[in-house]
Amino acid sequence: MFTIETNPTASVEESYHELNAQLAALLSGERDFICNAAQFSAFVMQTVADLNWSGFYFSRGEELVLGPYVGKVACTRIPFGRGVCGKAATSLQTQRIEDVHAFEGHIACDAASASEVVIPIVVEGKLIAVFDMDSPKVGRFSDLDQAGLETLVATFIEATDFSWSI
Ligand code: SME
């Protein structure tokens, strides 16, 4: 059994630093893309407070297709440029949305979602996937959360073999 330690007195930066070390340990010894994507989705859902969805959309042609995730059933395909995920895919920039209801074109998979972060996964210059997190709280994600979550995604990328998917 892999036990995840959380420290309630740590600062946001310290928390992500500690989580990142535990994530590296969790993913060590396994490089399969689907396996690590599933573990990573669950790890984030289990350790980051106030999330209602955590998971992947894989880049397939000109659209995103639902991958491993934790949360309620979700829309399966998102064209590039549509919604928050599609914007992350075309811009290759993290999208951090304070209030999804104020984001024109937001795709509501779970009506409870109020704020969202989507981080593109780019390997050797190619978009492989986006990693999406939803929260039922408006403004859940600060710039420190964004930086911490980007570090976790970087560790996932480092731990994973994408060669068959590129
Ligand atoms: N809200 C996303 C769609 C995916 S779900 O949140 C899981 C979007 O606007 O792209």
XYZ file of C-alpha atoms in Angstrom, residues 56-61 63-68 75-78 80:
17
model
C -6.738 13.672 -18.928
C -7.863 14.414 -22.427
C -5.522 12.924 -25.027
C -4.638 14.729 -28.236
C -6.026 12.815 -31.226
C -5.879 14.565 -34.596
C -9.549 17.007 -31.092
C -9.143 15.880 -27.509
C -10.457 12.484 -26.395
C -11.243 11.580 -22.799
C -8.509 9.619 -21.011
C -8.040 8.337 -17.446
C -17.807 14.647 -22.377
C -15.730 12.331 -24.538
C -14.472 14.567 -27.358
C -13.510 18.256 -27.371
C -9.227 22.004 -30.450
